[in-house]
């Protein structure tokens, strides 16, 4: 029972109800849904993005230039790659947490709040304990972020398990509380940077900073050790979900809570555990930002990462590897979007539109299938034969 | 702020800059990183960007900008402008202070200039642009105290940082000065210059907050409100537009909002202008001429770096006597006879 591998059983001609089931039960995702739909979604979104630019009086050469800039700014140079990875890291971490929740049937909107609380905890550990060697201080600061995020999310899990309060509502409310709590904490003299009246924390000590990996090449390359953390998290989540007993219980209660309960799984405990895991990952995302990028906490430091991570998890079809790829795509869009502004002078808001379009098309796979029937007919057969 | 004044640099900034001869300028490029709120905020970022636009028109340089959408963007945005394409990188806003310093120290050959921040000690490749906004705000406070019918003025800020609170300081002290001169008892809600506490939206982009904060102050009887939060104040102006300017007037900040926000132009009593466009243009010019030097430029009433905008539609509402007093006070501030800091 414990080591059930998640191999989808492809049926030759899925009926409508089976198709629905496939979407509801995300571990039966197929190659098509995981790869073809996102690729077409991106293409459609880019085309529609170009049309949007046309509609706002951007000339054709500028549109071409801006898409070239998008590629250059995301993968076109070492610096671009470094920026893509830097932007992707927190999205992947928080996205993994949300994906874990999806697998267990929990819609966790609270990553933003968990990220704030986690970042806050790790900054406090990061600036307070001086004279610690890095090998102790850095893990401690990361752990603080994960623990705080996990505990904060566990509140919503406990509310769901104990009282039935829906986690969507409670996590949204916990987000608001987290925002204000961070505002408040940042004004406390022990946390606030000395000499400042605005909410800003003291800076993280060097011994707790995630070291920059490529500083020896160019000091402006920002990619930091957080990316290693991300890879470790992808493996860990994959292992938990697909190789461990607890992960099987997560997925079982996600697919059919009643069946899981009748099979003897403690559904309340599972809900709390899933939320705690998810919150720990979001908290790590916050720690990653604070210890690797920002060095300090300000009220806006979460920057909507917790919400974008929901899109990343959806785009990645709640699969750890999918989340990794989706996070990289979003990171690339962010880094490339900056370059679009610099070299083509196109507004950064356009990138937001393209991102939103991608999400819309991915969330509606049937629409994409309708738009590109030929694409799916062909890949249908070839992918079937490739899938184990 | 006072300490900064000691290192005043630069021959100052004329309001109307003479059209300069086109130097070998086609290759000169000035790059700007905005704060959150956007390049088209009708206020803070837009005014600073206008300096680059003016330089494009008058000096023939190339200008580029990058908008910051969140505080996490500052460093990334500055970094993406590095690499030699920009002759000067201008960062706009106090909150970019740390990111600018980090980038300047890592890239000692790149010239930087930052609006609203002065480094102590100065950094050799950053020229700070700061403004004695309290001088103009003092005038606006005096004017508002003379114009209020309820005897209550209101103000709120974006974030509790010096470039914001300096407006509120001057406004408060101007109103207090009016009380002392005329034996009135006008109160200012939203800011206490002694405890350094007051009303803050904690952001520079929510127009809804601007509306809600103005509504709260209006409910407390304030009939003239000074929002110091960039585009947030546009929300307050929208409320004043609905209530009617006879019930609620707004004092704009940074730019002359009568001109930049024409839809609600009739609700602005005046604006406290902070001529970031003029100082940015001046900095670009100096850099082109090879006169760039790290340090601080300070905009004051005396050099037109800060000022109070015309009353426009409300010209006839302001009594002539009050206008005269304002003129006297302006001269007093310039001559140093009136201390706006107490």
XYZ file of C-alpha atoms in Angstrom:
730
model
C 0.000 0.000 0.000
C 2.784 2.366 0.844
C 4.845 2.224 -2.293
C 2.247 2.709 -4.961
C 3.909 4.321 -7.956
C 1.850 6.908 -9.796
C 1.685 5.511 -13.263
C -1.243 6.748 -15.263
C -3.166 4.050 -17.033
C -3.897 5.458 -20.453
C -7.172 4.373 -21.878
C -7.471 4.147 -25.648
C -10.606 6.268 -25.963
C -11.445 8.183 -22.800
C -15.118 8.939 -22.331
C -16.266 12.396 -21.249
C -16.569 11.368 -17.644
C -13.128 9.844 -17.699
C -11.731 13.055 -19.094
C -13.308 14.951 -16.243
C -11.880 12.471 -13.806
C -8.459 12.969 -15.286
C -8.650 16.658 -14.617
C -9.950 16.139 -11.122
C -7.385 13.513 -10.264
C -4.157 15.232 -11.068
C -1.853 12.254 -10.682
C -3.283 10.845 -13.886
C -1.959 13.760 -15.865
C -0.748 12.807 -19.212
C 2.070 13.950 -21.338
C -0.438 15.918 -23.366
C -1.742 17.933 -20.470
C 1.679 18.396 -18.967
C 3.598 19.427 -22.066
C 1.496 20.046 -25.163
C -1.192 22.186 -23.573
C 1.289 24.510 -21.845
C 3.328 24.903 -25.032
C 0.280 25.851 -27.073
C -0.977 28.065 -24.255
C 2.298 29.977 -24.290
C 2.183 30.355 -28.063
C -1.406 31.597 -28.059
C -0.641 33.964 -25.221
C 2.358 35.413 -27.053
C 0.285 35.911 -30.200
C -2.509 37.556 -28.239
C 0.101 39.625 -26.403
C 1.379 40.843 -29.774
C -2.183 41.725 -30.774
C -2.600 43.624 -27.518
C 0.552 45.572 -28.294
C -0.727 46.282 -31.782
C -3.985 47.499 -30.317
C -2.084 49.912 -28.094
C -0.226 51.393 -31.060
C 3.058 49.587 -30.655
C 4.655 49.197 -34.072
C 5.414 45.790 -35.558
C 9.217 46.137 -35.447
C 8.980 47.106 -31.789
C 6.889 44.022 -31.092
C 9.494 41.855 -32.766
C 12.216 43.634 -30.851
C 10.378 43.175 -27.592
C 9.971 39.425 -28.044
C 13.654 39.164 -28.921
C 14.345 41.123 -25.751
C 12.100 38.739 -23.848
C 14.284 35.826 -24.929
C 17.538 37.693 -24.449
C 16.523 38.898 -21.020
C 15.524 35.454 -19.832
C 18.031 33.041 -21.346
C 20.245 35.158 -23.610
C 23.193 35.676 -21.301
C 24.687 34.496 -18.059
C 23.182 37.462 -16.288
C 19.791 36.740 -17.839
C 19.924 33.118 -16.685
C 20.958 34.248 -13.250
C 17.999 36.643 -13.082
C 15.601 33.974 -14.320
C 16.766 31.551 -11.637
C 16.646 34.261 -8.968
C 13.062 35.118 -9.856
C 12.022 31.489 -10.240
C 13.365 30.177 -6.929
C 10.706 31.544 -4.545
C 7.922 30.819 -7.041
C 8.966 27.171 -7.258
C 9.274 26.762 -3.491
C 5.891 28.301 -2.762
C 4.396 26.579 -5.812
C 5.527 23.180 -4.498
C 3.693 23.882 -1.282
C 0.511 24.792 -3.100
C 0.828 21.770 -5.381
C 1.086 19.548 -2.309
C -2.140 21.061 -1.078
C -3.857 20.496 -4.443
C -2.834 16.855 -4.350
C -4.505 16.490 -0.983
C -7.592 18.356 -2.152
C -6.762 21.557 -0.283
C -6.863 24.922 -1.999
C -4.275 26.895 -0.086
C -4.519 30.596 -0.978
C -2.348 31.447 2.003
C 1.134 31.085 0.533
C 1.547 34.869 0.516
C 0.901 35.100 4.245
C 2.991 32.027 5.024
C 5.803 33.500 2.964
C 5.590 36.780 4.888
C 5.637 35.053 8.256
C 8.454 32.714 7.200
C 10.538 35.587 5.853
C 9.931 37.549 9.018
C 11.065 34.645 11.222
C 14.205 34.031 9.209
C 15.153 37.708 9.176
C 14.844 37.806 12.968
C 17.142 34.795 13.313
C 19.307 36.220 10.546
C 20.079 39.518 12.226
C 19.979 38.535 15.863
C 22.509 35.778 16.502
C 25.912 37.364 15.841
C 29.205 35.442 15.884
C 27.655 32.186 14.760
C 29.508 30.348 12.005
C 27.633 30.240 8.734
C 27.272 26.481 8.796
C 25.027 26.835 11.854
C 23.486 30.267 11.354
C 22.241 29.842 7.777
C 20.440 26.516 8.335
C 18.994 27.931 11.534
C 17.598 30.945 9.708
C 16.168 28.753 6.948
C 14.669 26.409 9.512
C 13.068 29.331 11.325
C 11.418 30.411 8.085
C 10.108 26.927 7.327
C 8.883 26.368 10.878
C 7.121 29.698 11.143
C 5.476 29.315 7.739
C 4.455 25.771 8.594
C 2.978 26.671 11.936
C 1.123 29.608 10.448
C -0.403 27.441 7.727
C -1.212 24.720 10.256
C -3.657 27.167 11.844
C -5.775 27.037 8.704
C -5.374 23.246 8.577
C -6.445 22.896 12.166
C -9.454 25.161 11.613
C -10.480 22.978 8.693
C -9.964 19.717 10.551
C -11.500 20.782 13.831
C -14.311 23.078 12.768
C -14.793 22.522 9.048
C -13.882 26.156 8.257
C -12.989 26.184 4.595
C -9.259 26.672 4.034
C -9.816 29.083 1.138
C -11.479 31.564 3.432
C -9.275 31.030 6.449
C -6.042 31.304 4.429
C -7.225 34.512 2.760
C -7.971 35.949 6.177
C -4.624 34.719 7.510
C -2.953 36.532 4.611
C -4.477 39.805 5.731
C -3.443 39.135 9.297
C 0.095 38.345 8.148
C 0.334 41.627 6.226
C -0.661 43.663 9.244
C 1.369 41.548 11.642
C 4.504 42.169 9.571
C 3.685 45.902 9.489
C 3.403 45.848 13.258
C 6.507 43.744 13.891
C 8.584 45.975 11.639
C 7.838 48.936 13.888
C 9.130 47.194 17.015
C 12.452 48.709 18.086
C 14.169 45.314 18.336
C 13.327 44.558 14.715
C 13.218 47.976 13.045
C 16.409 49.208 11.444
C 18.032 51.790 13.681
C 17.564 55.349 12.523
C 14.545 54.656 10.336
C 10.946 55.630 10.996
C 9.444 53.505 8.233
C 8.745 49.803 8.605
C 12.006 48.117 7.628
C 13.895 45.423 9.495
C 17.536 45.252 10.432
C 19.787 43.662 7.822
C 20.618 39.977 7.817
C 24.144 39.220 9.035
C 26.603 37.871 6.493
C 26.707 34.533 8.262
C 23.025 33.924 7.538
C 23.013 35.034 3.915
C 22.501 32.530 1.149
C 25.821 32.932 -0.677
C 25.774 34.125 -4.257
C 26.981 31.335 -6.478
C 28.554 33.226 -9.359
C 29.990 36.224 -7.557
C 33.473 35.178 -8.659
C 32.512 35.791 -12.277
C 30.669 39.079 -11.878
C 29.473 40.673 -8.626
C 26.192 41.647 -10.306
C 25.100 38.041 -10.830
C 22.463 37.541 -8.203
C 21.755 33.822 -8.414
C 22.282 32.394 -4.951
C 22.397 29.114 -3.073
C 18.618 29.174 -2.757
C 18.469 27.462 -6.127
C 20.111 24.400 -4.582
C 17.460 24.521 -1.905
C 14.853 24.576 -4.657
C 16.210 21.451 -6.320
C 16.338 19.681 -2.979
C 12.745 20.704 -2.332
C 11.614 19.375 -5.714
C 13.173 15.996 -4.941
C 11.792 15.992 -1.416
C 8.255 16.783 -2.494
C 8.448 14.214 -5.255
C 9.603 11.624 -2.763
C 6.960 12.550 -0.217
C 4.154 12.482 -2.749
C 5.038 9.389 -4.690
C 7.312 7.274 -2.545
C 6.224 7.712 1.050
C 3.287 6.382 3.025
C 2.249 9.808 4.162
C 2.273 11.056 0.573
C 0.012 8.220 -0.446
C -2.349 9.241 2.327
C -2.188 12.854 1.107
C -3.142 11.838 -2.394
C -5.745 9.345 -1.264
C -7.566 11.915 0.829
C -7.259 14.377 -2.027
C -8.913 12.057 -4.499
C -11.595 10.724 -2.239
C -11.651 11.868 1.369
C -14.435 9.497 2.312
C -12.709 6.460 0.893
C -9.514 7.520 2.616
C -11.308 7.806 5.924
C -12.969 4.426 5.543
C -9.552 2.985 4.759
C -8.478 4.080 8.211
C -6.571 7.271 7.417
C -6.825 10.045 9.979
C -8.182 12.782 7.732
C -7.930 15.566 10.311
C -4.283 14.901 10.978
C -3.586 14.656 7.259
C -5.163 18.058 6.587
C -3.080 19.694 9.309
C 0.076 17.959 8.086
C -0.484 18.928 4.451
C -1.058 22.543 5.375
C 2.018 22.524 7.600
C 4.160 21.072 4.798
C 2.763 23.571 2.315
C 3.321 26.443 4.738
C 6.868 25.291 5.453
C 7.645 25.423 1.726
C 6.087 28.887 1.414
C 8.007 29.943 4.523
C 11.181 28.678 2.855
C 10.305 30.799 -0.163
C 10.130 33.803 2.150
C 13.437 32.835 3.771
C 14.932 32.431 0.301
C 13.940 35.995 -0.597
C 15.079 37.487 2.672
C 18.368 35.607 3.013
C 19.261 35.451 -0.647
C 17.929 38.540 -2.370
C 16.681 41.308 -0.120
C 18.733 41.044 3.083
C 15.873 42.561 5.036
C 12.127 42.633 5.376
C 9.906 45.501 4.249
C 6.104 45.376 4.106
C 6.016 44.705 0.367
C 8.692 42.043 0.247
C 6.337 39.205 -0.625
C 5.544 41.012 -3.892
C 2.658 38.726 -4.788
C 4.913 35.668 -5.049
C 2.461 33.655 -2.969
C -0.317 34.386 -5.437
C 1.767 33.845 -8.558
C 2.792 30.540 -7.017
C -0.822 29.386 -7.275
C -0.580 29.892 -11.021
C 2.762 28.105 -11.037
C 1.248 25.114 -9.250
C -1.701 25.026 -11.646
C 0.540 25.392 -14.660
C 2.760 22.621 -13.333
C -0.306 20.427 -12.936
C 0.642 19.970 -9.273
C 3.536 17.757 -10.242
C 6.896 18.653 -8.614
C 8.739 18.580 -11.926
C 5.915 20.490 -13.598
C 6.088 23.102 -10.855
C 9.841 23.382 -11.389
C 9.346 24.003 -15.116
C 6.427 26.367 -14.590
C 8.396 28.331 -12.010
C 11.293 28.619 -14.449
C 8.898 29.895 -17.117
C 7.490 32.517 -14.782
C 10.979 33.495 -13.679
C 11.984 33.810 -17.321
C 8.958 35.980 -18.045
C 9.850 38.236 -15.128
C 13.504 38.590 -16.074
C 12.697 38.889 -19.777
C 9.949 41.381 -19.079
C 12.498 43.662 -17.520
C 14.619 43.469 -20.674
C 11.516 44.153 -22.794
C 11.173 47.403 -20.925
C 14.838 48.274 -21.252
C 15.421 47.557 -24.923
C 12.002 47.963 -26.523
C 10.389 50.376 -24.109
C 7.309 48.190 -23.834
C 5.398 48.504 -20.594
C 5.983 45.932 -17.882
C 2.213 45.662 -17.585
C 2.197 43.840 -20.904
C 4.174 40.988 -19.379
C 1.522 40.737 -16.720
C -1.083 40.472 -19.477
C 0.854 37.721 -21.259
C 1.304 35.842 -17.979
C -2.394 36.098 -17.293
C -3.207 34.899 -20.815
C -0.962 31.866 -20.368
C -2.757 30.977 -17.168
C -6.160 31.382 -18.785
C -5.267 29.031 -21.611
C -3.690 26.482 -19.333
C -6.630 26.528 -17.022
C -8.818 25.782 -20.036
C -7.140 22.794 -21.746
C -10.307 22.009 -23.670
C -10.121 25.441 -25.293
C -6.543 24.830 -26.355
C -7.510 21.408 -27.711
C -10.291 23.025 -29.710
C -7.930 25.653 -31.081
C -5.277 23.160 -32.122
C -7.073 19.908 -32.861
C -4.400 18.768 -35.315
C -1.691 19.239 -32.692
C -3.408 16.875 -30.341
C -4.468 14.253 -32.842
C -0.912 13.712 -33.839
C 0.785 13.968 -30.462
C -1.980 11.847 -29.013
C -0.695 8.759 -30.706
C 2.986 9.451 -30.407
C 2.747 10.414 -26.754
C 0.658 7.396 -25.916
C 3.291 5.132 -27.311
C 5.967 6.939 -25.355
C 4.193 6.956 -22.017
C 5.186 3.987 -19.897
C 18.128 67.162 6.487
C 19.991 70.141 7.857
C 23.239 68.278 7.779
C 22.754 67.659 4.107
C 22.532 71.312 3.337
C 26.157 71.775 4.246
C 27.232 69.992 1.133
C 25.207 71.935 -1.357
C 26.515 71.365 -4.794
C 25.643 72.608 -8.183
C 24.839 75.951 -9.537
C 21.168 75.898 -9.212
C 18.262 74.972 -11.123
C 16.354 77.525 -13.095
C 12.677 76.852 -13.497
C 12.797 77.497 -17.189
C 16.002 76.098 -18.524
C 17.348 77.843 -21.571
C 17.484 75.606 -24.602
C 20.978 74.221 -24.549
C 23.122 73.789 -27.584
C 23.018 70.227 -28.849
C 26.318 68.843 -27.669
C 27.664 65.473 -28.824
C 24.639 64.097 -27.195
C 23.171 61.431 -29.411
C 25.198 58.774 -27.654
C 24.500 59.997 -24.181
C 21.933 57.882 -22.484
C 20.177 58.516 -19.178
C 18.376 55.599 -17.566
C 15.828 55.877 -14.828
C 14.468 53.340 -12.362
C 11.133 54.368 -10.907
C 9.673 53.527 -7.542
C 6.395 51.615 -7.284
C 3.429 53.663 -8.449
C 4.483 53.752 -12.058
C 5.897 56.215 -14.527
C 2.444 57.699 -15.141
C 1.500 58.416 -11.537
C 0.775 62.097 -12.260
C 3.065 62.861 -9.421
C 6.345 61.609 -8.057
C 7.767 59.253 -10.674
C 6.261 61.206 -13.524
C 7.882 64.441 -12.425
C 11.288 62.829 -12.190
C 10.822 61.212 -15.601
C 9.871 64.599 -17.037
C 13.415 65.691 -16.220
C 14.735 63.006 -18.571
C 12.144 63.900 -21.207
C 13.178 67.534 -20.980
C 16.780 66.467 -21.410
C 15.782 64.454 -24.470
C 14.060 67.485 -25.956
C 16.641 70.075 -25.032
C 19.914 68.181 -25.055
C 19.116 65.447 -27.555
C 20.075 62.606 -25.273
C 18.426 59.178 -25.149
C 16.306 58.322 -22.151
C 15.044 54.980 -20.899
C 13.118 53.936 -17.860
C 12.296 50.813 -15.919
C 9.263 50.636 -13.687
C 9.525 48.924 -10.325
C 6.409 46.978 -9.506
C 7.499 45.883 -6.073
C 10.319 46.595 -3.685
C 11.890 43.328 -4.772
C 12.453 44.835 -8.235
C 14.785 47.644 -7.236
C 18.033 45.753 -7.318
C 17.104 43.672 -10.357
C 16.054 46.751 -12.293
C 19.234 48.630 -11.497
C 21.272 45.571 -12.429
C 19.614 45.230 -15.802
C 20.685 48.774 -16.643
C 24.316 48.089 -15.805
C 26.746 47.008 -18.447
C 27.872 50.314 -19.850
C 24.872 51.375 -21.902
C 23.793 54.072 -19.484
C 25.944 57.130 -18.921
C 23.998 57.852 -15.805
C 21.488 55.784 -13.887
C 18.924 57.819 -11.988
C 16.987 56.021 -9.285
C 13.841 57.681 -8.052
C 12.880 57.390 -4.432
C 14.135 57.055 -0.895
C 13.317 53.354 -0.796
C 15.843 52.703 -3.572
C 18.594 54.106 -1.372
C 20.111 50.825 -0.274
C 19.851 49.145 -3.665
C 21.478 52.142 -5.355
C 24.318 52.173 -2.883
C 24.950 48.446 -3.321
C 25.046 48.809 -7.095
C 27.244 51.914 -6.931
C 29.778 50.202 -4.725
C 29.894 47.129 -6.943
C 30.263 49.279 -10.071
C 32.525 52.209 -9.182
C 32.788 53.373 -12.801
C 29.062 53.773 -13.284
C 27.602 57.186 -12.407
C 24.436 57.210 -10.333
C 22.050 59.843 -9.147
C 19.193 59.279 -6.724
C 16.158 61.405 -6.027
C 15.235 61.855 -2.350
C 18.278 60.281 -0.800
C 21.544 61.689 0.512
C 24.300 59.435 1.755
C 26.238 60.134 4.861
C 29.140 59.839 4.211
C 28.664 60.614 0.510
C 29.417 57.939 -2.080
C 31.793 59.183 -4.761
C 29.750 57.954 -7.724
C 26.274 58.893 -6.464
C 24.805 62.376 -6.633
C 21.827 62.691 -4.304
C 18.959 65.055 -5.076
C 17.047 66.204 -2.024
C 14.475 68.935 -1.493
C 13.668 71.371 1.281
C 10.015 70.586 0.697
C 9.063 71.875 4.131
C 9.669 75.423 2.919
C 6.930 75.183 0.288
C 4.740 73.031 2.535
C 4.983 75.732 5.196
C 3.423 78.181 2.732
C 0.724 75.649 1.849
C -0.009 75.070 5.546
C -0.358 78.787 6.100
C -2.602 79.105 3.063
C -4.773 76.174 4.126
C -5.129 77.529 7.645
C -6.262 80.815 6.148
C -8.744 79.111 3.824
C -10.368 76.492 6.059
C -13.957 77.035 7.110
C -14.119 74.240 9.666
C -10.814 75.045 11.327
C -9.603 71.511 10.707
C -6.945 70.474 8.198
C -5.955 66.930 7.372
C -2.895 65.180 6.013
C -1.688 61.634 5.506
C 1.407 60.066 4.045
C 2.471 57.049 2.035
C 5.216 55.625 4.193
C 6.774 57.175 7.270
C 10.049 58.161 5.582
C 11.770 61.555 5.644
C 10.912 62.676 2.072
C 7.230 62.174 2.910
C 7.100 63.491 6.442
C 8.989 66.649 5.515
C 5.846 67.747 3.620
C 3.735 67.063 6.676
C 6.189 68.852 8.982
C 6.112 72.008 6.898
C 2.337 71.861 6.465
C 1.788 71.447 10.186
C 4.177 74.258 11.113
C 2.747 76.578 8.491
C -0.698 76.122 10.017
C 0.712 76.618 13.516
C 2.435 79.796 12.342
C -0.915 81.029 10.984
C -2.467 80.408 14.401
C 0.309 82.312 16.131
C 0.032 85.254 13.744
C -3.760 85.489 13.654
C -4.837 84.164 17.038
C -6.835 81.343 15.471
C -7.036 77.727 16.484
C -6.735 75.691 13.305
C -5.848 72.059 13.985
C -4.021 69.619 11.720
C -5.082 65.968 11.799
C -2.914 63.109 10.633
C 0.546 64.116 11.718
C 2.349 64.955 14.926
C 5.791 66.409 14.206
C 7.008 65.779 17.751
C 6.104 62.134 18.210
C 6.727 61.497 14.459
C 3.497 59.517 14.314
C 0.611 60.010 11.951
C -1.627 58.552 9.272
C 0.110 56.417 6.658
C -1.300 54.233 3.906
C 1.923 52.169 3.852
C 1.915 52.127 0.090
C 2.353 54.443 -2.837
C -0.115 52.934 -5.260
C -3.584 52.302 -3.799
C -6.037 54.945 -4.963
C -8.667 53.265 -2.818
C -6.611 54.003 0.260
C -6.365 57.628 -0.831
C -10.120 57.801 -0.991
C -10.692 56.029 2.313
C -8.150 58.105 4.224
C -9.581 61.340 2.835
C -13.072 60.177 3.757
C -11.951 59.516 7.334
C -10.373 62.940 7.612
C -13.437 64.550 6.041
C -15.615 62.766 8.585
C -13.454 64.397 11.250
C -14.386 67.758 9.699
C -11.240 68.419 7.738
C -12.090 70.496 4.662
C -8.579 70.774 3.183
C -6.438 67.667 2.895
C -2.815 67.187 1.937
C -2.146 63.614 0.759
C 1.604 62.923 0.516
C 1.649 59.594 -1.255
C 2.102 60.069 -4.974
C -0.778 58.606 -6.972
C -2.639 57.635 -3.787
C -3.697 61.271 -3.563
C -5.594 60.932 -6.827
C -8.106 58.811 -4.913
C -8.553 61.653 -2.442
C -9.070 64.068 -5.325
C -11.765 61.798 -6.753
C -13.595 61.979 -3.426
C -13.273 65.757 -3.367
C -14.641 65.847 -6.893
C -17.745 63.959 -5.757
C -18.255 66.014 -2.615
C -17.534 69.245 -4.442
C -14.553 71.506 -3.859
C -16.541 73.793 -1.570
C -16.721 70.911 0.929
C -13.316 69.347 0.424
C -10.198 70.769 -1.189
C -7.008 68.895 -1.897
C -3.446 70.141 -1.885
C -1.327 68.285 -4.411
C 2.278 67.222 -4.041
C 5.342 66.809 -6.266
C 3.846 68.170 -9.496
C 1.222 70.851 -10.097
C -1.642 68.379 -10.032
C -3.985 70.918 -11.604
C -2.001 70.314 -14.766
C -1.227 66.591 -14.429
C -4.666 65.519 -13.152
C -6.913 67.817 -15.234
C -10.061 65.741 -14.661
C -10.050 66.709 -11.020
C -8.216 69.987 -11.524
C -10.933 72.031 -9.846
C -10.453 70.377 -6.449
C -6.826 71.408 -6.011
C -6.316 74.477 -3.858
C -2.651 74.444 -4.824
C 0.218 71.976 -5.089
C 3.517 71.765 -3.282
C 5.823 71.274 -6.210
C 9.067 69.455 -5.904
C 10.986 70.209 -9.066
C 12.573 66.819 -9.542
C 12.342 67.455 -13.272
C 14.592 70.486 -12.898
C 17.198 68.772 -10.736
C 17.217 65.636 -12.875
C 17.760 67.763 -15.970
C 20.525 69.656 -14.228
C 22.238 66.439 -13.150
C 22.099 65.069 -16.682
C 23.544 68.300 -18.004
C 26.386 68.277 -15.512
C 27.163 64.677 -16.341
C 27.250 65.456 -20.056
C 29.608 68.351 -19.420
C 31.874 66.057 -17.450
C 31.191 67.891 -14.207
C 29.625 64.961 -12.393
C 30.647 64.745 -8.773
C 29.240 62.631 -5.958
C 27.423 64.557 -3.241
C 24.100 66.255 -2.765
C 21.967 68.800 -4.621
C 19.313 70.523 -2.547
C 16.222 72.126 -4.055
C 14.892 75.090 -2.052
C 12.400 77.927 -2.382
C 15.294 80.217 -3.203
C 16.451 78.219 -6.208
C 12.944 77.178 -7.308
C 13.694 73.547 -6.481
C 10.493 73.566 -4.438
C 7.548 75.938 -4.727
C 3.857 76.421 -4.257
C 1.859 76.105 -7.487
C -0.636 78.760 -8.636
C -4.214 78.563 -7.307
C -5.676 78.237 -10.837
C -9.484 77.907 -10.512
C -9.358 79.006 -6.889
C -7.461 82.205 -7.649
C -10.492 84.344 -6.786
C -11.299 82.407 -3.625
C -8.001 83.271 -1.981
C -8.234 86.736 -0.349
C -5.704 89.274 -1.558
C -4.559 89.907 2.005
C -3.685 86.241 2.384
C -1.788 86.291 -0.900
C 0.232 89.237 0.354
C 1.015 87.493 3.619
C 2.156 84.444 1.725
C 4.472 86.581 -0.353
C 5.959 88.092 2.812
C 6.423 84.664 4.359
C 8.039 83.323 1.201
C 10.558 86.144 1.330
C 11.031 85.557 5.044
C 11.827 81.907 4.462
C 14.255 82.717 1.658
C 15.970 85.363 3.794
C 16.131 82.960 6.715
C 13.970 85.148 8.950
C 11.314 82.491 9.296
C 12.451 79.098 10.458
C 10.265 76.404 8.942
C 11.814 73.772 11.204
C 10.225 74.947 14.442
